[in-house]
mmCIF file of C-alpha atoms in Angstrom:
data_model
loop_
_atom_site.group_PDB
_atom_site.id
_atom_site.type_symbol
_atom_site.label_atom_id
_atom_site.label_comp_id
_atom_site.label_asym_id
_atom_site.label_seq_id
_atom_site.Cartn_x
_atom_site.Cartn_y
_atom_site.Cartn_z
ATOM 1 C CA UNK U 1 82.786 64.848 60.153
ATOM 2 C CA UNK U 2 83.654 68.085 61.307
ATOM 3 C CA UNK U 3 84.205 72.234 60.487
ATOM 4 C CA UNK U 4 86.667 73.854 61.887
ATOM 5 C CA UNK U 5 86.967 77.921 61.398
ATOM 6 C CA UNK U 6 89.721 79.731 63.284
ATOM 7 C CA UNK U 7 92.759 82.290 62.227
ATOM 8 C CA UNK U 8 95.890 80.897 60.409
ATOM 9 C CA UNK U 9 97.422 80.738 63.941
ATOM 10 C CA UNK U 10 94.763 79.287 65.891
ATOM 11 C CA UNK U 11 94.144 76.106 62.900
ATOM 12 C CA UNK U 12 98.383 75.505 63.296
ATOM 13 C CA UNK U 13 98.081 75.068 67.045
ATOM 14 C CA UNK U 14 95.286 72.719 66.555
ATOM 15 C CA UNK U 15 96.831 70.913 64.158
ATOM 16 C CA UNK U 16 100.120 70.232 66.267
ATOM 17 C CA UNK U 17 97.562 68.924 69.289
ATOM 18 C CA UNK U 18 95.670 66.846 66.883
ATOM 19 C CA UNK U 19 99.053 65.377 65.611
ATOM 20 C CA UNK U 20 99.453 64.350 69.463
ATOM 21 C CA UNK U 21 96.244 62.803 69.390
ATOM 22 C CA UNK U 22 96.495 60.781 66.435
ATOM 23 C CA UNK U 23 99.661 59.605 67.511
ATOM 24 C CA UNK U 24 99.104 58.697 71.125
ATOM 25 C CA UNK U 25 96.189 56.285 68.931
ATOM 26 C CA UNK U 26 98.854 54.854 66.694
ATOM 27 C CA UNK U 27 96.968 56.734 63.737
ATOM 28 C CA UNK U 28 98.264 58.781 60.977
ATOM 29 C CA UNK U 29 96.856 62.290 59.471
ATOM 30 C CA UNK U 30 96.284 63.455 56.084
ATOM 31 C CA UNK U 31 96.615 67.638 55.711
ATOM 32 C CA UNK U 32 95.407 68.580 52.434
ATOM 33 C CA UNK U 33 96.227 72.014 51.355
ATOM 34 C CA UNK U 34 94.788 73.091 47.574
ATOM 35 C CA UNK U 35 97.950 74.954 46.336
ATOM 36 C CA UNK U 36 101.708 73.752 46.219
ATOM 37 C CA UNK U 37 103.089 76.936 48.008
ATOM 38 C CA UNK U 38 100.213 76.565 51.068
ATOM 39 C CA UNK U 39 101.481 73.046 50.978
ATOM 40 C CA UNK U 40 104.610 73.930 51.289
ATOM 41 C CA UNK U 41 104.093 76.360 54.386
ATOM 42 C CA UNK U 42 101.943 74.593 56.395
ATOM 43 C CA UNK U 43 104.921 71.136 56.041
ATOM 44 C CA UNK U 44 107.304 73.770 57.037
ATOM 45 C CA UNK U 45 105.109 75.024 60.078
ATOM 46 C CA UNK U 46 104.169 71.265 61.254
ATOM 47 C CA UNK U 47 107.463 69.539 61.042
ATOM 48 C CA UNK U 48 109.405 70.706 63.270
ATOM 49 C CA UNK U 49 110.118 68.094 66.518
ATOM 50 C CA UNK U 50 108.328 65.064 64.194
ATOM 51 C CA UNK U 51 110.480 65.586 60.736
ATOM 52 C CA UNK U 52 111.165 61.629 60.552
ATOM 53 C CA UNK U 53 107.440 61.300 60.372
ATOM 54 C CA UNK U 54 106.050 64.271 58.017
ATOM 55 C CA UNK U 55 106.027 64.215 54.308
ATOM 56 C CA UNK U 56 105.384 66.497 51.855
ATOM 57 C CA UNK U 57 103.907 65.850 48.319
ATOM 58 C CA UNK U 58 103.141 67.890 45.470
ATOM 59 C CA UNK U 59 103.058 67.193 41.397
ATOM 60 C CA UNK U 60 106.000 69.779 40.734
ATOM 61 C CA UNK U 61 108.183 67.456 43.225
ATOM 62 C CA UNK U 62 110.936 65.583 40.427
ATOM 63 C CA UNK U 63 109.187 61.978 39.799
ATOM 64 C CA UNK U 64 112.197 60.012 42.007
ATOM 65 C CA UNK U 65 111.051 61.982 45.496
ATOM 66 C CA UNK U 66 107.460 61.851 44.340
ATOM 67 C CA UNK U 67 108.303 57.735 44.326
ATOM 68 C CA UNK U 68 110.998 58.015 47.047
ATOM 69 C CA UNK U 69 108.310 59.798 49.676
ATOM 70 C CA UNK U 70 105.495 57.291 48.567
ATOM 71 C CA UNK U 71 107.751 54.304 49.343
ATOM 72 C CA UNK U 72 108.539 55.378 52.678
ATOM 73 C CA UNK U 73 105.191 56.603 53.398
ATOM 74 C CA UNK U 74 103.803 52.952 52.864
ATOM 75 C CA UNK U 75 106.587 51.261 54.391
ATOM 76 C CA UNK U 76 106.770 53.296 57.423
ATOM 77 C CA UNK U 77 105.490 51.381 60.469
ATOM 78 C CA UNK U 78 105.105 54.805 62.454
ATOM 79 C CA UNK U 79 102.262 57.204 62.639
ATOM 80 C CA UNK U 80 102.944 59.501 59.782
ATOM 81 C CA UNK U 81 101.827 63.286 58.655
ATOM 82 C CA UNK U 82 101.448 63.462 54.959
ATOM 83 C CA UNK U 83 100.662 67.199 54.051
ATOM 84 C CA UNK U 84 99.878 67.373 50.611
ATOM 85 C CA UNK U 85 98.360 68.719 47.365
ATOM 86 C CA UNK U 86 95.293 66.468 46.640
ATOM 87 C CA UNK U 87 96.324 64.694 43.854
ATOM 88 C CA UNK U 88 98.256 62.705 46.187
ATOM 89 C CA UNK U 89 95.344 61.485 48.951
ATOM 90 C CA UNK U 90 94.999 57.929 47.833
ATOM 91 C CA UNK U 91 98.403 56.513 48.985
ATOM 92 C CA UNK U 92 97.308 53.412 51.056
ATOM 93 C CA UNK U 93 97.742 52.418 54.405
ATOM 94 C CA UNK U 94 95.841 51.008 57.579
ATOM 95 C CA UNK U 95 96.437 53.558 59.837
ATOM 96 C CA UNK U 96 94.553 56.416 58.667
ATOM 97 C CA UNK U 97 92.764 58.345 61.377
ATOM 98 C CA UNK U 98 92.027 61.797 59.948
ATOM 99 C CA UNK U 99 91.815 63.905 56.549
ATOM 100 C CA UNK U 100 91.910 68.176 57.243
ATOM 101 C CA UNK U 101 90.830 69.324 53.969
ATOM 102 C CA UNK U 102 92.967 72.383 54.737
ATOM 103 C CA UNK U 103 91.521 76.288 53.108
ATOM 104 C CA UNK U 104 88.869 74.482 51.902
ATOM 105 C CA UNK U 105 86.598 77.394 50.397
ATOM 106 C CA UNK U 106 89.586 77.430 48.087
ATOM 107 C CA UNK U 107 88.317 76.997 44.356
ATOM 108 C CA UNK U 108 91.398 75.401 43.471
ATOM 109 C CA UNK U 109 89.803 71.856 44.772
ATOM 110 C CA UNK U 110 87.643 72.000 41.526
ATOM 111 C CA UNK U 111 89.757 70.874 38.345
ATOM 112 C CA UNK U 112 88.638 72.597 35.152
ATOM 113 C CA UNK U 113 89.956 69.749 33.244
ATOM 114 C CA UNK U 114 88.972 66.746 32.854
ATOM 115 C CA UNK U 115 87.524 64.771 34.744
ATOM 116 C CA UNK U 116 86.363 67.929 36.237
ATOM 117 C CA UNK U 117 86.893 66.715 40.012
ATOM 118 C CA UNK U 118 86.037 68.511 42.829
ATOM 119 C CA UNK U 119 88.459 66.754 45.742
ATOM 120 C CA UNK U 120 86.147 68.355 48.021
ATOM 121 C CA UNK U 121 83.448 65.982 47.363
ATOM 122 C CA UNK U 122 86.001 62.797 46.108
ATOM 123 C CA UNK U 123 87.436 63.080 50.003
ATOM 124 C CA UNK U 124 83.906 63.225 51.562
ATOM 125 C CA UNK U 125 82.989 59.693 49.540
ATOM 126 C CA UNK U 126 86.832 58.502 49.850
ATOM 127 C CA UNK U 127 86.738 59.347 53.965
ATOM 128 C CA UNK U 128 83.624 57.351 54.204
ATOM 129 C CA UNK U 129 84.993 54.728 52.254
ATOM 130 C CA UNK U 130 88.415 54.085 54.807
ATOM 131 C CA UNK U 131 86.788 54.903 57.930
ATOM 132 C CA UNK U 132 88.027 58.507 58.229
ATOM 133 C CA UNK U 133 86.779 61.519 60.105
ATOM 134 C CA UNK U 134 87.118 64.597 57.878
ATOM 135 C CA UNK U 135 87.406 68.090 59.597
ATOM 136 C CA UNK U 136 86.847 71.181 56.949
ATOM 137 C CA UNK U 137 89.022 73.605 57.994
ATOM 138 C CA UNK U 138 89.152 77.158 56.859
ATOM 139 C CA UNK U 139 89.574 81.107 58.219
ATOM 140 C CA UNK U 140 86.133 81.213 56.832
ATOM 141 C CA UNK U 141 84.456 77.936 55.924
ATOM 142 C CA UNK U 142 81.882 77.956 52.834
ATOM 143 C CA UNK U 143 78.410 79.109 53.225
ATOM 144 C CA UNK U 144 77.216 75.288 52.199
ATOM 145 C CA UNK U 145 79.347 74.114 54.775
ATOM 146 C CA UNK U 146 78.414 76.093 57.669
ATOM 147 C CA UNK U 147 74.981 75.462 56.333
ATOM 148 C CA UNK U 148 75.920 71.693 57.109
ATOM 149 C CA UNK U 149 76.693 72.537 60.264
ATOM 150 C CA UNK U 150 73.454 74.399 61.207
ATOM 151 C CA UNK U 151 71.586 71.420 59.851
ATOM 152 C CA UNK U 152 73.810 68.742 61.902
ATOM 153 C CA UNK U 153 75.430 67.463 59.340
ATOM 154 C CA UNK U 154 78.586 67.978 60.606
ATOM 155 C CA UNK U 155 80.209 69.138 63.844
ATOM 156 C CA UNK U 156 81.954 71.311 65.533
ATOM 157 C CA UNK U 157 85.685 70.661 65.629
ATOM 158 C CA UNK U 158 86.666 72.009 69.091
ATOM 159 C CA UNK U 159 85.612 75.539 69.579
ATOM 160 C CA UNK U 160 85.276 76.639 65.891
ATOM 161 C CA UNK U 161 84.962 80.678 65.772
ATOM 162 C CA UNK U 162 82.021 82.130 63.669
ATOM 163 C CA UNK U 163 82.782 85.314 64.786
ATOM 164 C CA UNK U 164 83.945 87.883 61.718
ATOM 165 C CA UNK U 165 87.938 87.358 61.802
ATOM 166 C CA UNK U 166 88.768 90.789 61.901
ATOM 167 C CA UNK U 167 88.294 93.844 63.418
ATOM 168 C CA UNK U 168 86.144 96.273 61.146
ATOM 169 C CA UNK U 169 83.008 98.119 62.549
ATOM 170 C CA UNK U 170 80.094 97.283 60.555
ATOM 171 C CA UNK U 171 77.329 98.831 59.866
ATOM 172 C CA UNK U 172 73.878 97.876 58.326
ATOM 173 C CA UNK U 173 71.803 99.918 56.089
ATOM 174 C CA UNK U 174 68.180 99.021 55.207
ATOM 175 C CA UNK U 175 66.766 100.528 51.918
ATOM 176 C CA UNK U 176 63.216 99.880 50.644
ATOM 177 C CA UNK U 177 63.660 99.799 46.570
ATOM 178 C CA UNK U 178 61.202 102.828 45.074
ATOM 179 C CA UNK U 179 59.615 102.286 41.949
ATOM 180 C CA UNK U 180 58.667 104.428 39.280
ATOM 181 C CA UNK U 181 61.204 107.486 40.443
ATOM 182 C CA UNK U 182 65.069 108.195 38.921
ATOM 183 C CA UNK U 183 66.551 107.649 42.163
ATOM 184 C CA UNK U 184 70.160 106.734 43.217
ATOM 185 C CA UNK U 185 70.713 103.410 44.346
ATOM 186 C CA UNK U 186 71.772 104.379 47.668
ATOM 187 C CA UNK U 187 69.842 105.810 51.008
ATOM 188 C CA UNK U 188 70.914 109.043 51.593
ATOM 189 C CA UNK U 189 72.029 107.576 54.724
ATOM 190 C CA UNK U 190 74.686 105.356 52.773
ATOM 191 C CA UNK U 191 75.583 108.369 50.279
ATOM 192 C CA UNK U 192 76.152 110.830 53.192
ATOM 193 C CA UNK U 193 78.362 107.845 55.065
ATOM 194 C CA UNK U 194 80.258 107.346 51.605
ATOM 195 C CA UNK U 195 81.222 110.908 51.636
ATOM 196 C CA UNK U 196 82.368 111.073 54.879
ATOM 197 C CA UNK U 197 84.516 108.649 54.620
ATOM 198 C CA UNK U 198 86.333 110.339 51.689
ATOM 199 C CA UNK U 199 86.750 113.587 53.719
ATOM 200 C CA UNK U 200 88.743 111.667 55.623
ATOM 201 C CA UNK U 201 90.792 109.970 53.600
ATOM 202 C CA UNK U 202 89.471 107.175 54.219
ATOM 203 C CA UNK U 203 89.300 103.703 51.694
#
């Protein structure tokens, strides 16, 4: 299985290659994405030049498309794209080649009803069980999951970027804690850098 951290951008154009891929194999993708509206974008986004073959699914879709798009997804003897909310990841077929578990730091994988699911770890047992490859895909992964990936767990998908996603100068203070004095959290360092900041107008 894989990790895959990139900008919005960079994750779409990946996704429209690995749709290639899959179909020059004769396999078909699943995109999970943990929120109807983000499921809704990214069907919009990979569409386009393979509508006959992407579907969208989501539990606020009226019950007739929700059966209507499963249908057709099963009968469908092309490659397909289902993007979806991850209620919907168990439709069956044979041709299965990939699962993105799409923003996947998001905590709306974790149901806080019952039976308390995380899909996060249901796909990881469910992609094992079909004979999936799983790619974890986020603008910035989990800290468990890039642990994973330091400890060779899982892979690199392509050239995933670990590199802050933005443009910010950072800068590190050190502070040793004293003990035993009424002293401000803060170096003076940090205070005087604080201040500064707020002369200019700065947030």
């Amino acid at each position: 299985n894989y990790v895959l951290q990139a900008s919005d951008e960079e994750r779409l154009g990946i996704y429209r290659r690995l749709i290639r891929e899959e179909f020059a194999q004769k396999k078909s993708l699943i995109i999970l994405l943990p929120t109807i509206a983000e499921a809704i974008k990214f069907y919009g986004e990979l569409q386009k030049g393979v509508e006959a073959f992407t579907f969208l699914l989501h539990q606020r879709m009226p019950k007739n498309a929700i059966l209507d798009a499963c249908q057709k997804i099963i009968k469908e003897t092309h490659s397909i794209i289902l993007v979806a909310t991850p209620q919907f990841i168990g439709l069956p077929r044979a041709d299965w080649g990939t699962i993105v578990l799409e923003r996947e730091s998001s905590r709306n994988y974790k149901r806080d009803s019952r039976p308390f699911l995380d899909y996060r770890v249901f796909t990881k047992f469910y992609g094992a069980e079909i004979g999936t490859k799983i790619i974890y895909a986020d603008a910035m992964v989990r800290t468990e999951t890039y642990h994973k990936l330091q400890n060779g767990e899982l892979n690199e998908y392509g050239r995933a970027s670990f590199r802050p996603l933005f443009g910010a100068r950072t800068q590190i203070f050190l502070a040793e804690r004293q003990t035993g004095r009424k002293e401000p959290g803060l170096t003076k360092e940090t205070l005087e850098f604080i201040k500064s900041i707020r002369e200019r107008g700065m947030r």
